[in-house]
XYZ file of C-alpha atoms in Angstrom:
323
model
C -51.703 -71.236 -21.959
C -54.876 -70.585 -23.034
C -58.092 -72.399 -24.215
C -61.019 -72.903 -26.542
C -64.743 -73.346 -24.618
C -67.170 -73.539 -27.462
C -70.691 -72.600 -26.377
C -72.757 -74.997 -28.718
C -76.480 -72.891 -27.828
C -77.964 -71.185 -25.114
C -81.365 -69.855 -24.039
C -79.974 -66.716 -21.921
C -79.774 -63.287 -22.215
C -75.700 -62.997 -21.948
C -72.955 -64.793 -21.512
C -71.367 -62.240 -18.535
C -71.720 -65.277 -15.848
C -69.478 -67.824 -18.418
C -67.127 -64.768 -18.913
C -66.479 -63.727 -15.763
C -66.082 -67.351 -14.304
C -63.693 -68.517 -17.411
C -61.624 -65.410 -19.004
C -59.568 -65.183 -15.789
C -57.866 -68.129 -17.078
C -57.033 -66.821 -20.041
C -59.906 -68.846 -21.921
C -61.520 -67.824 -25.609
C -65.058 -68.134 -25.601
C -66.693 -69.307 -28.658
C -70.726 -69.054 -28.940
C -73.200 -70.218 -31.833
C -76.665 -71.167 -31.992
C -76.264 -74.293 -33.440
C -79.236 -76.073 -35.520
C -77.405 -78.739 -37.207
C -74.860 -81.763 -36.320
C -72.192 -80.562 -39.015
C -72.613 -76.530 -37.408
C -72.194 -78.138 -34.002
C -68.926 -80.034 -35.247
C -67.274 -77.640 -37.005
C -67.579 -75.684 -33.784
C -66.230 -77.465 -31.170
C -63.799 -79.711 -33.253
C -60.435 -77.897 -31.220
C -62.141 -76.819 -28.387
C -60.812 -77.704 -24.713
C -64.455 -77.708 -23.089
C -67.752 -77.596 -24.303
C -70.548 -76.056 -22.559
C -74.160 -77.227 -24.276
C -77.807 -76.405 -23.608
C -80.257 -78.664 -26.319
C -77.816 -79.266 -28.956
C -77.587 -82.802 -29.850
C -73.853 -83.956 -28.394
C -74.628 -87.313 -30.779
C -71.524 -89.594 -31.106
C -69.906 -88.005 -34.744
C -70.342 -85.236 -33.030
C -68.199 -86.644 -29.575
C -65.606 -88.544 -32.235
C -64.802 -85.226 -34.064
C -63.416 -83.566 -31.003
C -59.668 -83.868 -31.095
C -58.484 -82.139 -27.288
C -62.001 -81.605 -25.607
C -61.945 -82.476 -21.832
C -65.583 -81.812 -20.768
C -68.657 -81.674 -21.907
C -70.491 -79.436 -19.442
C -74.397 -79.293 -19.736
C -76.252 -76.678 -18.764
C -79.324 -78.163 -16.776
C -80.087 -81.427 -15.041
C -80.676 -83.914 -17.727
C -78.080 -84.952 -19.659
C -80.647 -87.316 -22.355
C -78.947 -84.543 -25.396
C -75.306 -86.181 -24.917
C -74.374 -89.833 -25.962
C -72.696 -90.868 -22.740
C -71.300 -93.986 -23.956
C -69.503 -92.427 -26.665
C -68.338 -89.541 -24.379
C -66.970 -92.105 -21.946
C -65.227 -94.156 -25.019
C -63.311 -90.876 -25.715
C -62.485 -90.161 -22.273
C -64.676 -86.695 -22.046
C -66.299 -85.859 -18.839
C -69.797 -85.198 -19.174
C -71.075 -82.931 -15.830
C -74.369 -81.246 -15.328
C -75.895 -78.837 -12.714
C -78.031 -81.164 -10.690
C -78.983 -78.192 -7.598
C -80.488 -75.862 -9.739
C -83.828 -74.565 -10.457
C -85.720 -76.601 -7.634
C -87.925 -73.836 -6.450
C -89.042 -72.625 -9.741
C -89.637 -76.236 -11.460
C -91.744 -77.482 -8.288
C -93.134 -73.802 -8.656
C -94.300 -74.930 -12.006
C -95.497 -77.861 -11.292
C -97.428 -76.509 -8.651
C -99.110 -73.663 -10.862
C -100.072 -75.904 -13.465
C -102.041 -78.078 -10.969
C -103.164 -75.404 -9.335
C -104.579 -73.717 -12.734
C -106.291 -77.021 -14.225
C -107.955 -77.807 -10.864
C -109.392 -74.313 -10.851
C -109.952 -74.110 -14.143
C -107.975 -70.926 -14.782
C -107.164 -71.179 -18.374
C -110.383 -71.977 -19.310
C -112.615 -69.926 -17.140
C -109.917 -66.873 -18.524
C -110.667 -67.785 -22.265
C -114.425 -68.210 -21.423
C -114.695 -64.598 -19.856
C -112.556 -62.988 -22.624
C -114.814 -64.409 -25.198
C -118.141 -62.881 -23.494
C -119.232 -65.354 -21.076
C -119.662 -65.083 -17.613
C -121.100 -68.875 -16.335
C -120.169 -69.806 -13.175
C -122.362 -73.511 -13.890
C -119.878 -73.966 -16.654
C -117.002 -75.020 -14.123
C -119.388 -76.934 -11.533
C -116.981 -79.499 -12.074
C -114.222 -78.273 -9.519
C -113.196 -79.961 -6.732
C -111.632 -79.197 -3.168
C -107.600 -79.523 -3.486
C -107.893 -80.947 0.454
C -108.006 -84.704 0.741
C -106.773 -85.593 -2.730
C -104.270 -87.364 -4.107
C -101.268 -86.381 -5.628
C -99.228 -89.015 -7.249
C -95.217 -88.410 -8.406
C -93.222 -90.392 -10.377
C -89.575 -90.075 -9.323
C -88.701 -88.706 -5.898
C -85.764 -86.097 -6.490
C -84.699 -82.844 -5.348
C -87.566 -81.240 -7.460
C -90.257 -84.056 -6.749
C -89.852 -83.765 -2.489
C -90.024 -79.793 -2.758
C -93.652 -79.961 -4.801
C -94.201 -82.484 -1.847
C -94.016 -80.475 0.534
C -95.790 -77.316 -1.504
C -98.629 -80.038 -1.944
C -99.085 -81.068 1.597
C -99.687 -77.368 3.281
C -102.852 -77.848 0.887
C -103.899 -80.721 2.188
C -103.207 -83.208 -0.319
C -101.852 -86.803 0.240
C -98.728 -87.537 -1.619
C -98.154 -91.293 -3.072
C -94.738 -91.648 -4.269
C -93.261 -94.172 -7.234
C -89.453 -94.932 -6.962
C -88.019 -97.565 -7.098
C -85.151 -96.302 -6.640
C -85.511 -94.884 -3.258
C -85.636 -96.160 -0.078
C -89.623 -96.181 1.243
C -88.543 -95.390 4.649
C -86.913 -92.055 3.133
C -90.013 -91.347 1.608
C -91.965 -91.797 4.666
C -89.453 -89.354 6.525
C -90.836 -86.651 3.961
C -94.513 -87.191 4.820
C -94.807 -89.507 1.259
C -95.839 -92.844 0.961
C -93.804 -95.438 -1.241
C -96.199 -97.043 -3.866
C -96.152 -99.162 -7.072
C -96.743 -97.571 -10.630
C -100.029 -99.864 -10.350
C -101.276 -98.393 -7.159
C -100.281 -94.905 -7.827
C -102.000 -94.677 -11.358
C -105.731 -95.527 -10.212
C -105.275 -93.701 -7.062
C -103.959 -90.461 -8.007
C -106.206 -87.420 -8.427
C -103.369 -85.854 -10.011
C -99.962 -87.288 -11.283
C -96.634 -84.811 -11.435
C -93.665 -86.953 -13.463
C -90.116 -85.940 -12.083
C -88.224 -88.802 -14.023
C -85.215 -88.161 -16.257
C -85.387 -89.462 -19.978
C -83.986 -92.713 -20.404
C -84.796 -96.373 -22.261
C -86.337 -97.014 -18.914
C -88.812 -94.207 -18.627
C -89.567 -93.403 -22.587
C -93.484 -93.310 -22.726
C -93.739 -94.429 -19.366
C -97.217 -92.498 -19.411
C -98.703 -94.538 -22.403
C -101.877 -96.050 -23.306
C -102.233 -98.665 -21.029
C -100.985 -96.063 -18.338
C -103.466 -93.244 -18.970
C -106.431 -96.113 -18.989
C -106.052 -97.080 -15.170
C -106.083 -93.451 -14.547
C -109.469 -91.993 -12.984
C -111.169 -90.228 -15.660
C -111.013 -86.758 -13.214
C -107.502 -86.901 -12.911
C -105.064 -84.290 -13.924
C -101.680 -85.178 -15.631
C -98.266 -82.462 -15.284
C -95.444 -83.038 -16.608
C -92.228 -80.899 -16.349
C -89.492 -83.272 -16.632
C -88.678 -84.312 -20.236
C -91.135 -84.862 -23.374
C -91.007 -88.266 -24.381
C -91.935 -89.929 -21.110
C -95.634 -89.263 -21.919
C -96.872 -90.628 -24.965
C -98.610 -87.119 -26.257
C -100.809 -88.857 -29.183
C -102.314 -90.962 -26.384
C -102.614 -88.226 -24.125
C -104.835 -86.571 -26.787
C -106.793 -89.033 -27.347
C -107.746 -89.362 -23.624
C -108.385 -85.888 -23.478
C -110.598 -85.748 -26.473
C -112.237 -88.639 -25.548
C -112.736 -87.545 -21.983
C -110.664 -89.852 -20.404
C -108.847 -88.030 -18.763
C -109.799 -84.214 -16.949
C -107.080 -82.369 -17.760
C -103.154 -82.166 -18.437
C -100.227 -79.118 -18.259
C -97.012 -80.012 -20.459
C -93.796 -77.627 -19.747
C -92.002 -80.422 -21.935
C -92.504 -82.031 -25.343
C -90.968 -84.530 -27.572
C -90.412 -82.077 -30.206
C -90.144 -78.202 -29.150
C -91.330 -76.489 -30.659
C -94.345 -78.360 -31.441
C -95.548 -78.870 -35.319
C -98.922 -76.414 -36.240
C -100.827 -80.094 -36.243
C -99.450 -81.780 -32.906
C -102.932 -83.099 -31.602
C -102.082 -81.484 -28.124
C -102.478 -77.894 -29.812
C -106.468 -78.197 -30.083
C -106.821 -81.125 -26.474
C -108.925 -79.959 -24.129
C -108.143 -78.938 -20.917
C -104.750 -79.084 -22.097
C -102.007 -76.161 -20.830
C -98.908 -75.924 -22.785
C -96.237 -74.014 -21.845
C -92.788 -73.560 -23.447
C -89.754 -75.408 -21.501
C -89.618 -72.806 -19.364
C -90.511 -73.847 -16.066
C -86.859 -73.936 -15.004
C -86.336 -69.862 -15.817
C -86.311 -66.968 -13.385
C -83.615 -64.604 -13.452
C -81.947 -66.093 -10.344
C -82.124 -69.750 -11.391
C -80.758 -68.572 -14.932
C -77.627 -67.239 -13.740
C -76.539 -69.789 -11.194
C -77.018 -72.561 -14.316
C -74.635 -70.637 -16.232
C -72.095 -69.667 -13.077
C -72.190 -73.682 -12.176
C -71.799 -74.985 -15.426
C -69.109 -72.954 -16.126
C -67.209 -73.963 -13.275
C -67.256 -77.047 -13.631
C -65.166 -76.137 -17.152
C -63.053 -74.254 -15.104
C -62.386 -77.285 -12.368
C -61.743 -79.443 -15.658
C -59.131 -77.011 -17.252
C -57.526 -76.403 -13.607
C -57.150 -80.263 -13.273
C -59.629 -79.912 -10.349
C -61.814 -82.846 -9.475
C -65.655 -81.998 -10.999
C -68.534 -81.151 -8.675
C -71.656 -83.511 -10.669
C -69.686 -85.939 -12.951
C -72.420 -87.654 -14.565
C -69.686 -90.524 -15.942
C -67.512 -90.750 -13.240
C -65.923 -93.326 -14.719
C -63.779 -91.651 -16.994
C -62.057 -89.904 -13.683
C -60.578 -93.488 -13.360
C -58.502 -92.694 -16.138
């Protein structure tokens, strides 16, 4: 018997790793870049298993599928697919929770490292003809500061303990973890409303939910020190990137590195284009060649486990195993 995996978009170079996990059992791979709900429907409307990057998994989308078993995400979040209405129809919805810890803490790490030295700006200041060392008097020794992080997951305690070699403390908000297991990592459990006044720097490892949407807002970036830096390489949408501006222009705020925004690309006039002390980069900070290809081996086996009848590895609604 074979089967139908539609692959709705991807960000890789090839699909060998899918290929060689999936054709041995006699599957038909179908891949599109797909930009619109109706393209994204008409793709995977017979297929068996659907493997999906950033392609909105919306629930048309979910009630159009007539045989599909899984929907298999590659990456960690899974704020793209309407769980509810993948539950409702009985798909299993799994995602590849282990990957890409080293190089997303990596990131993290490089974009505090590069605002607290100033590297981005003392680059562009150079390349444009000045050499002014006053300029950047404003640095200050990584040792014996503060680094705050929201969420305390796989990705969160590695930058922990990258950030503690250095000599930083580490203040942890979680309330969803035990503050004795943050302790055994060297952390300290604190509230948001301890952790946003005390923090010299603040590194957000929360998934996207109701719960955590603009989490950094306003009120949030206010009780900030005005020296702190702000990283984010979770999801866009959990900082509030207007108000972020704003606190940069207004010099609120010392500095800020994004990896992830609301909408990516960003529009020409999204006020964090022209922010100071602002580093953008483009989604990327889970990518190195390694990390790439065990998303795509470990996404695609967990199509394969669904197709075998195997039990998945990360069910992220393990409720519809019940069934």
């Amino acid at each position: 018997m074979s089967f139908i995996v539609a692959i709705t978009d991807y960000v890789f170079p090839s699909l060998e790793p899918e290929r060689a996990v999936l054709e041995p059992l006699g599957v038909e791979l179908r891949s599109q870049q797909c930009r619109t709900e109706e393209e994204i429907i008409a793709l995977v409307e017979d297929a068996d298993a659907v493997l999906n990057c950033y392609a909105k998994m919306t629930e048309r989308v979910i009630e159009g599928m007539k045989r599909c078993r899984i929907i298999a995400r590659y990456g960690i979040g899974v704020d793209n697919v309407d769980l509810a209405a993948a539950s409702k129809a009985r798909i299993l919805v799994t995602n590849v929770p282990d990957y890409c810890i080293d190089e997303v803490s990596d990131h993290a790490l490089a974009l505090l490292l590069a605002l607290a030295r100033r590297i981005a700006a003392a680059d562009a200041a150079v390349k444009a003809g000045a050499w002014d060392v006053v300029a950047h008097a404003g640095i200050r020794r990584l040792r014996g500061q503060t680094l705050g992080l929201l969420g305390f997951g796989k990705i969160a305690k590695a930058l922990a303990s990258k950030a503690q070699p250095l000599g930083m403390k580490v203040l942890v908000y979680d309330p969803y973890v035990e503050p004795a297991l943050i302790a055994h990592q060297g952390a300290q459990a604190a509230s948001l409303d301890k952790l946003l006044p005390e923090a010299d720097a603040i590194s957000i490892h929360v998934p996207l939910s109701p719960e955590t949407r603009n989490l950094i807002g306003p009120n949030e970036l206010a009780r900030m020190k005005p020296t702190a830096l702000l990283i984010n390489t979770s999801r866009g949408g959990i900082v509030d990137e207007r108000a972020l501006a704003a606190a940069l222009i207004e010099g609120k705020l010392a500095g800020a590195g994004l990896d992830v925004l609301s909408v990516e690309p960003p529009p020409p006039d999204h006020p964090l284009r022209l922010a100071p002390n602002m580093i953008l980069t483009p989604h990327l900070a889970f990518y190195s060649r390694e990390s790439v290809v065990e998303l795509q081996t470990k996404a695609a086996e967990e199509v394969a486990r669904a197709l075998k009848g195997e039990p998945p590895r990360s069910p992220v609604n393990s409720e519809v195993l019940k069934h």
